[in-house]
Phi, psi and omega in degrees: 000127164303130194233127157242151184273151168231167173315166178268182189089013195262175184225163165314336162314313185284327165303304178318320173280359176312148161281162186310128189099346201256121175269150172191148179262156169228123194227109179054034174083012178245154189253148176220101173299145184239137188263153179304148176282153174278184191287332168303300193305320181287341189274327189286308186315288187314300196302304184285349150299312179293325178284311186296311184315298183294319184300305184299328193275323169301331185260006187050053186274180183252331181319139173243132169256119190232131180260173190286136018259102170211142195272129175253123172261080191304308186246169173268070169228175182247025183236356179234126191205112181249155176226082186296165186283330168205128185249104171281109174245123167273324187257100202270358172288359183268351186259134165226192173302327168282328173164239169233126183252108179119194189269126158301139182315316179214121175228159177233148185227138162263107188274161179224158189309333191261354173256005194285331182279324159329299179302308186278343189221327176286314165312304191300332172293301194297327167309300187293323182283347198249340174111008162312136178288314179222122185240138174250154183231074187272131171249103165330302202288319171268007173046063187207145179239137168263121184246117177249130172253098184294320175304317176278345180051053175230164187211122169247151164231147187240155162259151173305125188120328196272154164287133180242128190271142158295107169307312169288352176226118164293130172080006175262127156230145167243149184261105172270127170222000000 
């Protein structure tokens, strides 16, 4: 996904005013336009969604797995708007037709060359301070997954092909290939 920056000073109203089909995120008032994801990105994201949703269903869980485009409003402000590739929300009172209001329990981002610095730095900080419990950065080019468990303040790195334990769900491991 290619992203282009636009000047700071924007609000969520600017995101809603974008032409139909134009996707963007807003971080501290700065707009980042996003190009449509490629097939590899979509395949990885779709498989992760499927595994997580199947696990939750098998446990009769109430957590919701939502794929982009889906709005996440981390804070009660007008200068941040996120569309993570996958959001897992266990407190469904945070959900309405506009999106998730507050921190999801788990966020997964599948990075592209143009989004890496944002995913590894800006978003990671925002997600951590907002109360996201677990954050995965899946890097198809490096074939690795960074797992940030913010509650325990741990970071682990896994290669594609390894079983990755999910911190928020006991007994779930995911193998990204």
